Backbone as a printed PyTorch tensor [residue, N CA C, xyz], in Angstrom:
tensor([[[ 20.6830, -22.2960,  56.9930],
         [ 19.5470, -21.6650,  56.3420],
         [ 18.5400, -22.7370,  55.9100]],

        [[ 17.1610, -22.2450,  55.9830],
         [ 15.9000, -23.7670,  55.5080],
         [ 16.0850, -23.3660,  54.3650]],

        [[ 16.1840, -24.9890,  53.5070],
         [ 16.0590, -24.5070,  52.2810],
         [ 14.5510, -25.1440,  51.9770]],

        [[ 13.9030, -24.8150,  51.2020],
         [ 12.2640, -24.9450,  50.5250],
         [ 12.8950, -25.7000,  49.7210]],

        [[ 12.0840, -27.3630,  49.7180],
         [ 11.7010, -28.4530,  48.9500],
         [ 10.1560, -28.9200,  49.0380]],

        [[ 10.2390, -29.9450,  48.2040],
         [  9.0720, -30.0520,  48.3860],
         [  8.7290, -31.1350,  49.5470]],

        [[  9.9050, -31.5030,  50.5360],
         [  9.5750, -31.6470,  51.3820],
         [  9.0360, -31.6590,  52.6110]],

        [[  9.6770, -29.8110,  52.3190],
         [  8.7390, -29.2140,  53.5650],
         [  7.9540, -28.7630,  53.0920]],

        [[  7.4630, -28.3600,  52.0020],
         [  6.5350, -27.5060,  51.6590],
         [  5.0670, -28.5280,  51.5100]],

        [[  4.9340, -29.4390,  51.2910],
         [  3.7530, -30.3790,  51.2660],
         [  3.6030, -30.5070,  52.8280]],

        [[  4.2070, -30.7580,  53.6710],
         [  3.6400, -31.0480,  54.9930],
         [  2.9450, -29.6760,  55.3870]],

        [[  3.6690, -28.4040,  55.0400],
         [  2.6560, -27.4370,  55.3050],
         [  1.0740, -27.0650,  54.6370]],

        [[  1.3010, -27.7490,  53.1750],
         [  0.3010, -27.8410,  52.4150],
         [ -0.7440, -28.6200,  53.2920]],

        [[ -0.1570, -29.3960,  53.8340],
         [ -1.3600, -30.5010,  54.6940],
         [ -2.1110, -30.1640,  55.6720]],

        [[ -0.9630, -29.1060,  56.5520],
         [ -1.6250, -28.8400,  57.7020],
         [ -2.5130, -27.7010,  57.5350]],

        [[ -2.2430, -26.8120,  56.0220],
         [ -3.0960, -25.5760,  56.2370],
         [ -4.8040, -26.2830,  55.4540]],

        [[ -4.1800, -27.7640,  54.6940],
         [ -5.7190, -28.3870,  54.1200],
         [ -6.8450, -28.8730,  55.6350]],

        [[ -5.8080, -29.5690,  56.3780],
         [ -6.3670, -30.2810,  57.2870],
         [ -7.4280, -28.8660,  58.6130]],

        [[ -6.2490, -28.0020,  58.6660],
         [ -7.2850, -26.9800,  59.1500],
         [ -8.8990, -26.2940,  58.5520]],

        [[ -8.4220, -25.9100,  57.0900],
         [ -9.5650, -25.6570,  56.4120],
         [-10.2360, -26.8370,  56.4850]],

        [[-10.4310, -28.3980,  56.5660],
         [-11.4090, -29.1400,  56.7610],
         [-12.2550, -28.8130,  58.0380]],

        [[-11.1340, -29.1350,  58.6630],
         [-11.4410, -28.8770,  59.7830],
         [-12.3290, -28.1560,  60.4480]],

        [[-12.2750, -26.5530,  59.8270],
         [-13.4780, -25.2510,  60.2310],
         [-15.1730, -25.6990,  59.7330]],

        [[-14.4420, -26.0630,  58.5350],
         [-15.8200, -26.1550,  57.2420],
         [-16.6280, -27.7280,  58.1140]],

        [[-15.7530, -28.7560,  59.2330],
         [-16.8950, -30.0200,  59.3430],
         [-17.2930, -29.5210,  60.8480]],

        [[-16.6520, -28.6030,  61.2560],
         [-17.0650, -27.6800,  62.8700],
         [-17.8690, -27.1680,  62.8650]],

        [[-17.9150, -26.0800,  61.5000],
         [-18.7660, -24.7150,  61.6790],
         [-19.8680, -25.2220,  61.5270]],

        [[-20.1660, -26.2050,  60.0330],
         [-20.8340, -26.2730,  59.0200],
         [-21.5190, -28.0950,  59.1930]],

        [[-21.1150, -28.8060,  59.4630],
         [-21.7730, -30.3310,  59.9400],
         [-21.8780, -30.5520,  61.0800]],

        [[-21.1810, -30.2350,  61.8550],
         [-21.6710, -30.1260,  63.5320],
         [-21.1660, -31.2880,  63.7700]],

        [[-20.0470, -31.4010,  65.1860],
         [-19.3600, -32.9040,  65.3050],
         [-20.0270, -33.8970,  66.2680]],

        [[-21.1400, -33.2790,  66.7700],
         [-21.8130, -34.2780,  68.0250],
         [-23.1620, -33.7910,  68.2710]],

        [[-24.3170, -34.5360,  67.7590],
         [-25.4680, -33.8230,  68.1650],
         [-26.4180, -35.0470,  68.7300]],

        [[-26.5670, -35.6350,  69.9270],
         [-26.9910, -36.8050,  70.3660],
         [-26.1480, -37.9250,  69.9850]],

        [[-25.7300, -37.7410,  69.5320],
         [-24.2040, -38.9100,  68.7700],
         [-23.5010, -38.1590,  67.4250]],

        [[-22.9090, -38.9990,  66.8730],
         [-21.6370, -38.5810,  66.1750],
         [-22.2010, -38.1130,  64.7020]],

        [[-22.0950, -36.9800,  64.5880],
         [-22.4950, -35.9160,  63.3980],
         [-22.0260, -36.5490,  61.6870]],

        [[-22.4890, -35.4050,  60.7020],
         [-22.2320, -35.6570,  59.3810],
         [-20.3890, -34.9650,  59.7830]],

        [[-20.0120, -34.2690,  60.8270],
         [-18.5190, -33.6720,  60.8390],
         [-17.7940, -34.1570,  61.6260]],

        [[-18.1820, -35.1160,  62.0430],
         [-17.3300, -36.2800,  63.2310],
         [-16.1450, -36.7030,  62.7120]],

        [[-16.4440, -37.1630,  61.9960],
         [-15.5020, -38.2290,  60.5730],
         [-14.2630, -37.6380,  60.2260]],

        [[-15.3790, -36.5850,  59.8780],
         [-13.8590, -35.6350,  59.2020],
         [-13.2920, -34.7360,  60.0050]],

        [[-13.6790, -34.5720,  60.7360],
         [-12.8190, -33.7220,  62.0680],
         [-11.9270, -34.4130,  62.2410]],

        [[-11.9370, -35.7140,  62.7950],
         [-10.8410, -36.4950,  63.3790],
         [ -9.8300, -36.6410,  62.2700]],

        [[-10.3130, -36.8880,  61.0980],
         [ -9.0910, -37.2490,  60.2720],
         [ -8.5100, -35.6820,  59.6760]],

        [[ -8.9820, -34.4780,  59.6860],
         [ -8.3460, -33.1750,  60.1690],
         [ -7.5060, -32.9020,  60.6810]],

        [[ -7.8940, -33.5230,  61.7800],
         [ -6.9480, -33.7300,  63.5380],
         [ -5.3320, -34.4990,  63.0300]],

        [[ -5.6380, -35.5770,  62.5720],
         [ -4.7840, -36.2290,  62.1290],
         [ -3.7280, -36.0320,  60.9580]],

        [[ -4.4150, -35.0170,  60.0400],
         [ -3.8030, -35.0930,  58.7430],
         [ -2.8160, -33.1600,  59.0350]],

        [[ -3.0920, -32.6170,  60.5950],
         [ -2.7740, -31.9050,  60.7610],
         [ -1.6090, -32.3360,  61.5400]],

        [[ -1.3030, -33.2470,  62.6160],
         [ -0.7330, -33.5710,  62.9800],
         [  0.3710, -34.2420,  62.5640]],

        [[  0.1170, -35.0060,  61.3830],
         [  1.2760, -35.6030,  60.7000],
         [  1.8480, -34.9180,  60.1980]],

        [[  0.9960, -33.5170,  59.6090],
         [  1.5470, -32.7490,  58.5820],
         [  2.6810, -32.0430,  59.8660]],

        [[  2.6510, -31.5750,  61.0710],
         [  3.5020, -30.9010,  62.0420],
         [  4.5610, -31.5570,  62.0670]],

        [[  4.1250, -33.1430,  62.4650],
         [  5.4070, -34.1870,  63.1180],
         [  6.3110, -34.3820,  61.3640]],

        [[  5.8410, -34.2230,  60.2840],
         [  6.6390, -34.6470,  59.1830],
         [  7.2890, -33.3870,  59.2800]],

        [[  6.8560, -32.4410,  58.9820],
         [  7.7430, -30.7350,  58.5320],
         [  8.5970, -30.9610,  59.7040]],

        [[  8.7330, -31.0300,  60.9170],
         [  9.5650, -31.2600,  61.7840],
         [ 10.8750, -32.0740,  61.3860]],

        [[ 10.3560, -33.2320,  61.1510],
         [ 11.5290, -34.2890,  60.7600],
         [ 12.0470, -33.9410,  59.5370]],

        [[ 11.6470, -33.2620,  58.4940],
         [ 12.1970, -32.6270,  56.8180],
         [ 13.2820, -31.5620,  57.6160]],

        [[ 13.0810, -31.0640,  58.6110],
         [ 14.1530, -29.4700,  58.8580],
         [ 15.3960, -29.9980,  58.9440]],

        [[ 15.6400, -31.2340,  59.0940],
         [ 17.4400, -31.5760,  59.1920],
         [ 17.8660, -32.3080,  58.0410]],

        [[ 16.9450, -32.2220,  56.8840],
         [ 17.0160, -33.3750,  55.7830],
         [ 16.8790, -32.0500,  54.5600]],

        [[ 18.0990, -31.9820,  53.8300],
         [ 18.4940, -31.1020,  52.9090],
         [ 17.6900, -31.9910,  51.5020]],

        [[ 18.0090, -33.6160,  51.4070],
         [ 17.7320, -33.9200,  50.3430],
         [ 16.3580, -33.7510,  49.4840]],

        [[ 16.4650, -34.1370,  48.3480],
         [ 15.5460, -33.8790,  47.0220],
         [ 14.4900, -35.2580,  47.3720]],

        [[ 13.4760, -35.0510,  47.5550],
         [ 12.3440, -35.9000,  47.4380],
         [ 12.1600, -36.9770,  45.6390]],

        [[ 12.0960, -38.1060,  45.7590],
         [ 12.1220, -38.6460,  44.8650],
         [ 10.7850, -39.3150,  44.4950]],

        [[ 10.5460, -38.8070,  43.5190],
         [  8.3250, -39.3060,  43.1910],
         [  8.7870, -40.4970,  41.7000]],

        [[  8.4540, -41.7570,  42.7790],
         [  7.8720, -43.0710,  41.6080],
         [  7.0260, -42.8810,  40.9990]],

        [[  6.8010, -44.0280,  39.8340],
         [  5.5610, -44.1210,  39.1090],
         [  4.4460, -44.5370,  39.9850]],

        [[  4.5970, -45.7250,  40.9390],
         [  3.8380, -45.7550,  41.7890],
         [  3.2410, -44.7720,  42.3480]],

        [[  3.8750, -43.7280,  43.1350],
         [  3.5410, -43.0510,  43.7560],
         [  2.6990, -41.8310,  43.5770]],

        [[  3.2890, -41.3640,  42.1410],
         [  2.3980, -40.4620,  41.2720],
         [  0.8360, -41.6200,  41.0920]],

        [[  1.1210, -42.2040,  40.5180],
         [ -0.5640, -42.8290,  40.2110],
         [ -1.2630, -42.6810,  41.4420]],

        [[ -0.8900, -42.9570,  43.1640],
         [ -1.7840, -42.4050,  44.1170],
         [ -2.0570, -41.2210,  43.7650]],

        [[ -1.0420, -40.0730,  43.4100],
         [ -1.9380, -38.4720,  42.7990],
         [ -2.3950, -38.6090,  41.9000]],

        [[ -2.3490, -38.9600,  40.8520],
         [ -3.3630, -39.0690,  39.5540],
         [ -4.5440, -39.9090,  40.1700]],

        [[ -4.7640, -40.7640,  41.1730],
         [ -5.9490, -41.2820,  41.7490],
         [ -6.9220, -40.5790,  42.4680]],

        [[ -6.1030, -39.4700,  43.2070],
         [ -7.1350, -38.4930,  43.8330],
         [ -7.3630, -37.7740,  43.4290]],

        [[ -6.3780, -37.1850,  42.1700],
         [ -6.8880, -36.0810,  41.2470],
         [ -8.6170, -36.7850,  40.5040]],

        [[ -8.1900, -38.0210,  40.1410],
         [ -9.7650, -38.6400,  39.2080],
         [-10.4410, -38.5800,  40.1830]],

        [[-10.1630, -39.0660,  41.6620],
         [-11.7050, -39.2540,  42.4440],
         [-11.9670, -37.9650,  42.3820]],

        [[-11.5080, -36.9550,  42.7820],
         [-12.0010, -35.4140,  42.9050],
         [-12.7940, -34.7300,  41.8660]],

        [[-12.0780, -35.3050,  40.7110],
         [-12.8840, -34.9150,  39.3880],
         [-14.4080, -35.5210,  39.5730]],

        [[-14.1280, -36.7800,  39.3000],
         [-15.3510, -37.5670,  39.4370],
         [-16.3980, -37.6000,  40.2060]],

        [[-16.1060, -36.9220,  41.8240],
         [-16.9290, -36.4020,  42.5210],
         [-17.7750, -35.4830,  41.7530]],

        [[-17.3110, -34.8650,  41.1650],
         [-17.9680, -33.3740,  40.0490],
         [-18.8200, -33.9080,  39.2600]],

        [[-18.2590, -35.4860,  38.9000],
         [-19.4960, -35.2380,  37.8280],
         [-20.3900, -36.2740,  37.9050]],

        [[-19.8920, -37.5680,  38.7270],
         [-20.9650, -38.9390,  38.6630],
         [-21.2270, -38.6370,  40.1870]],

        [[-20.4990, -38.1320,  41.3400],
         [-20.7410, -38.0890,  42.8290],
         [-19.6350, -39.1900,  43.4640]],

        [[-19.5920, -38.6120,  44.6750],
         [-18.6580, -39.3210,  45.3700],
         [-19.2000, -40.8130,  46.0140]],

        [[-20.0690, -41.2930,  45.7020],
         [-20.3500, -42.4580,  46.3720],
         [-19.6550, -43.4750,  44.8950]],

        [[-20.4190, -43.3810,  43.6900],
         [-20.0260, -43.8990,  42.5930],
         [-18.2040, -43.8730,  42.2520]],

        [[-18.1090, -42.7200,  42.8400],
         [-16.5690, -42.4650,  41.8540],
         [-15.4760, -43.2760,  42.5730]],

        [[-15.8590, -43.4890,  44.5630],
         [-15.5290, -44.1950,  44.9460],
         [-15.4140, -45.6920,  44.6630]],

        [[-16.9910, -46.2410,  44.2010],
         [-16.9510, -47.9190,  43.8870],
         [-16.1640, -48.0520,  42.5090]],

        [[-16.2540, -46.9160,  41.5400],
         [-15.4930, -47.1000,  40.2740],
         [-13.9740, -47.4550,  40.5160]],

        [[-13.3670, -46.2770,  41.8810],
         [-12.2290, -46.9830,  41.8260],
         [-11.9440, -47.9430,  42.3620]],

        [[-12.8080, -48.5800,  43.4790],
         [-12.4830, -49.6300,  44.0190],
         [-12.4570, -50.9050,  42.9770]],

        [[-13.5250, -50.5330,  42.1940],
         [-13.1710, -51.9660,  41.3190],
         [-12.2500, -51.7830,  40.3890]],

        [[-12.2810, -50.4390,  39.9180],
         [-11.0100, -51.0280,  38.9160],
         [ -9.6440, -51.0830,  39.7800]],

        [[ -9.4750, -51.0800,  40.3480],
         [ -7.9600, -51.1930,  41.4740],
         [ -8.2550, -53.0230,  42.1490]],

        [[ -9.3830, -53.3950,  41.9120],
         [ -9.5530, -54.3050,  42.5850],
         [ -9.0170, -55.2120,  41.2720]],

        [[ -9.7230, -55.4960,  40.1020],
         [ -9.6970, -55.4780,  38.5830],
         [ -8.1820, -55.6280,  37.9460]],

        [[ -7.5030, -54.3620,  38.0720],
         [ -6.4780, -53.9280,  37.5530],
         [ -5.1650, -54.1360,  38.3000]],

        [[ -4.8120, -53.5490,  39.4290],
         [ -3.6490, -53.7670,  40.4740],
         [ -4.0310, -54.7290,  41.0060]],

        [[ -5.0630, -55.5700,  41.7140],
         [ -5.1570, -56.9180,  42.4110],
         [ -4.9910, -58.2240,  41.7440]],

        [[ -5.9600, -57.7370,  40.1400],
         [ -5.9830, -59.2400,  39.6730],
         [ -7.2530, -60.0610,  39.9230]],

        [[ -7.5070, -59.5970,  40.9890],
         [ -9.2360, -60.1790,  41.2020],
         [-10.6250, -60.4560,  40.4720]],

        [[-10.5990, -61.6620,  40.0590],
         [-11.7290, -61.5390,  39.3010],
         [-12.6490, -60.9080,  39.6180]],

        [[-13.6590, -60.8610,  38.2230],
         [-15.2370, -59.9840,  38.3320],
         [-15.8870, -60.2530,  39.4790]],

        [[-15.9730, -61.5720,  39.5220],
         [-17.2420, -61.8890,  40.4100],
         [-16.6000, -61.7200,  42.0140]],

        [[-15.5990, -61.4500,  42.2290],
         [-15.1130, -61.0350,  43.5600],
         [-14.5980, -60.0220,  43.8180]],

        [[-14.5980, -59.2410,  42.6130],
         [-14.4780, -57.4520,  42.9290],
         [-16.0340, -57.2990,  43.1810]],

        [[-17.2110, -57.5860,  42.3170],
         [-18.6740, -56.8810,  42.2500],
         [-18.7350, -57.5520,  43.6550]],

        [[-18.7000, -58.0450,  44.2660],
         [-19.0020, -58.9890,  45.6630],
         [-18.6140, -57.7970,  46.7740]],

        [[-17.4300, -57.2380,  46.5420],
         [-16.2240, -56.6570,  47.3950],
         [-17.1490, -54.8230,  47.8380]],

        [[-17.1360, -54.6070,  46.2680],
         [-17.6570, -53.6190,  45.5800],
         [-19.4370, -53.1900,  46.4980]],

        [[-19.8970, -54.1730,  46.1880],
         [-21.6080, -54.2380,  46.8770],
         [-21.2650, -54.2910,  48.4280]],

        [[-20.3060, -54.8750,  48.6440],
         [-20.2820, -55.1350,  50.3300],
         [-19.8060, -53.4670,  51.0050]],

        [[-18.7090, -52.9340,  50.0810],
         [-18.5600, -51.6040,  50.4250],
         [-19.6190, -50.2570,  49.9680]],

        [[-20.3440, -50.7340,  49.0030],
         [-21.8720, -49.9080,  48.9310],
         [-22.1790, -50.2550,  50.0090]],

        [[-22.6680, -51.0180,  50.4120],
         [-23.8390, -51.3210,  51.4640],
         [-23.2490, -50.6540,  53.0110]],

        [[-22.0620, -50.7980,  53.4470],
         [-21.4040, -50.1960,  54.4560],
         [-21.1210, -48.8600,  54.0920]],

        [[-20.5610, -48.1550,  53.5840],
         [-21.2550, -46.6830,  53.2880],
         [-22.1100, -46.0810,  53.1280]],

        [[-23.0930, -46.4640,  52.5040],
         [-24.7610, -45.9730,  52.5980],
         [-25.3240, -46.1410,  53.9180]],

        [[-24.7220, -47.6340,  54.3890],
         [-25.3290, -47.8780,  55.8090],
         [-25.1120, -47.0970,  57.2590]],

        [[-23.3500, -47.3210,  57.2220],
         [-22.7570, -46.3170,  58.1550],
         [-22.7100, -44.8350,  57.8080]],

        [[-22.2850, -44.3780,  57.0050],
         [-21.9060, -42.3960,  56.5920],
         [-23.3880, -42.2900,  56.5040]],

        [[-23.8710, -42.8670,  55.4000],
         [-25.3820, -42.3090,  54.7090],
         [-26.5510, -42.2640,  55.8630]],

        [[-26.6310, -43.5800,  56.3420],
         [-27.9170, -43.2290,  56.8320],
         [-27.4250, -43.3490,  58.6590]],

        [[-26.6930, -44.1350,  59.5510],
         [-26.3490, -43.8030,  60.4560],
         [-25.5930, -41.9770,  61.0660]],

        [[-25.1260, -42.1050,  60.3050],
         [-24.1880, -40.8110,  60.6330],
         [-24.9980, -39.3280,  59.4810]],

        [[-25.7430, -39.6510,  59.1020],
         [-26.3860, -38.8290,  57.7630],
         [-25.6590, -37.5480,  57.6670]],

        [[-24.2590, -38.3300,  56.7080],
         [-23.5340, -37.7170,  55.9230],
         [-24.4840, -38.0610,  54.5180]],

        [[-24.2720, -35.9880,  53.9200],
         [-25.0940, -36.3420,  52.4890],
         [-23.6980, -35.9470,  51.7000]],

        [[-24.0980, -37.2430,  50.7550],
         [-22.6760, -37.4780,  49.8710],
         [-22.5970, -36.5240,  48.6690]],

        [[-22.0050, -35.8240,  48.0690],
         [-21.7490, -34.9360,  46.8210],
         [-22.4720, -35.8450,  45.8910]],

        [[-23.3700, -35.6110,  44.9920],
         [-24.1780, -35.8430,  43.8120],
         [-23.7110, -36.2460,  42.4750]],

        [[-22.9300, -34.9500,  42.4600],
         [-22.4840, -34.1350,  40.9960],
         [-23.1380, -33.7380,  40.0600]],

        [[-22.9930, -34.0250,  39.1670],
         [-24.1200, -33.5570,  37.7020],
         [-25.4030, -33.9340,  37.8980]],

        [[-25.4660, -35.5700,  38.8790],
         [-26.8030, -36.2150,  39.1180],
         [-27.3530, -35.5580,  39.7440]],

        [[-27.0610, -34.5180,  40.8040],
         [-27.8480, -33.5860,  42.1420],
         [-28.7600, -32.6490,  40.9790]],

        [[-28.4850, -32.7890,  39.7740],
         [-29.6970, -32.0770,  39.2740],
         [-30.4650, -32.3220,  38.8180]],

        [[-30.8820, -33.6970,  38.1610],
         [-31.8460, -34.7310,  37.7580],
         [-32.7150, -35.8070,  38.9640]],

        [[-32.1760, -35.4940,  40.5270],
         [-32.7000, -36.2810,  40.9860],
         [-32.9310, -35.0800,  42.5370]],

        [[-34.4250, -35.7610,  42.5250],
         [-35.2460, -34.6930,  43.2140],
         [-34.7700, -34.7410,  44.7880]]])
């Protein structure tokens, strides 16, 4: 008999997320229009996050045991829980460099002046590539209403 852990049950969680991306960067950003769309990006990693999610639930069906969640491992979910938040309210370009530096800061050890270095170099390649090559428009948040 399958028994429901949360082993299998997150890989299905994945594949039914990775589909709903999936529709919403098809229907709604368009994946190829003279070159590679604002839904290119995320299609593929759709593709992918659907696929793992198949090949993992597969490999969980002969594995009865209890999934074991570190402290480590939780702080990656408490990390995407804040970026997600933070998308809401400063925008996803910011909430991104916030965590990069403090992870750069905090878990690396890296001084200031070579996180802000790190930090500007990954502004500039996101604005450059998503933003204005690929013109992906990034979530705002609270700011999408103060700025015209």
């Amino acid at each position: 008999m399958l028994r429901l852990n949360t082993k299998k049950i997150l890989p299905v969680v994945f594949i039914a997320l990775g589909a709903l991306f999936m529709g919403v960067s098809l229907s709604q950003l368009g994946f190829w229009v003279d070159g590679p769309g604002p839904g290119f990006f995320p299609s593929i990693i759709s593709a992918v996050m659907m696929v793992m999610g198949v090949v993992t639930f597969f490999l969980t069906l002969k594995d009865d045991t209890k999934a074991k969640f570190l402290k480590e491992e939780l702080l990656v979910i408490y990390a995407g829980i804040g970026i997600f938040a933070g998308t809401f309210v400063i925008g996803f370009v910011p909430t991104i460099l916030v965590y990069l530096f403090l992870w750069l800061r905090v878990f690396e050890k890296i001084s200031w002046k070579v996180s802000a270095v790190i930090v500007a170099i990954a502004m500039l390649i996101t604005m450059g590539v998503f933003g204005t090559w690929l013109g992906i428009q990034f979530p705002m948040g609270l700011l999408e209403n103060f700025v015209g």
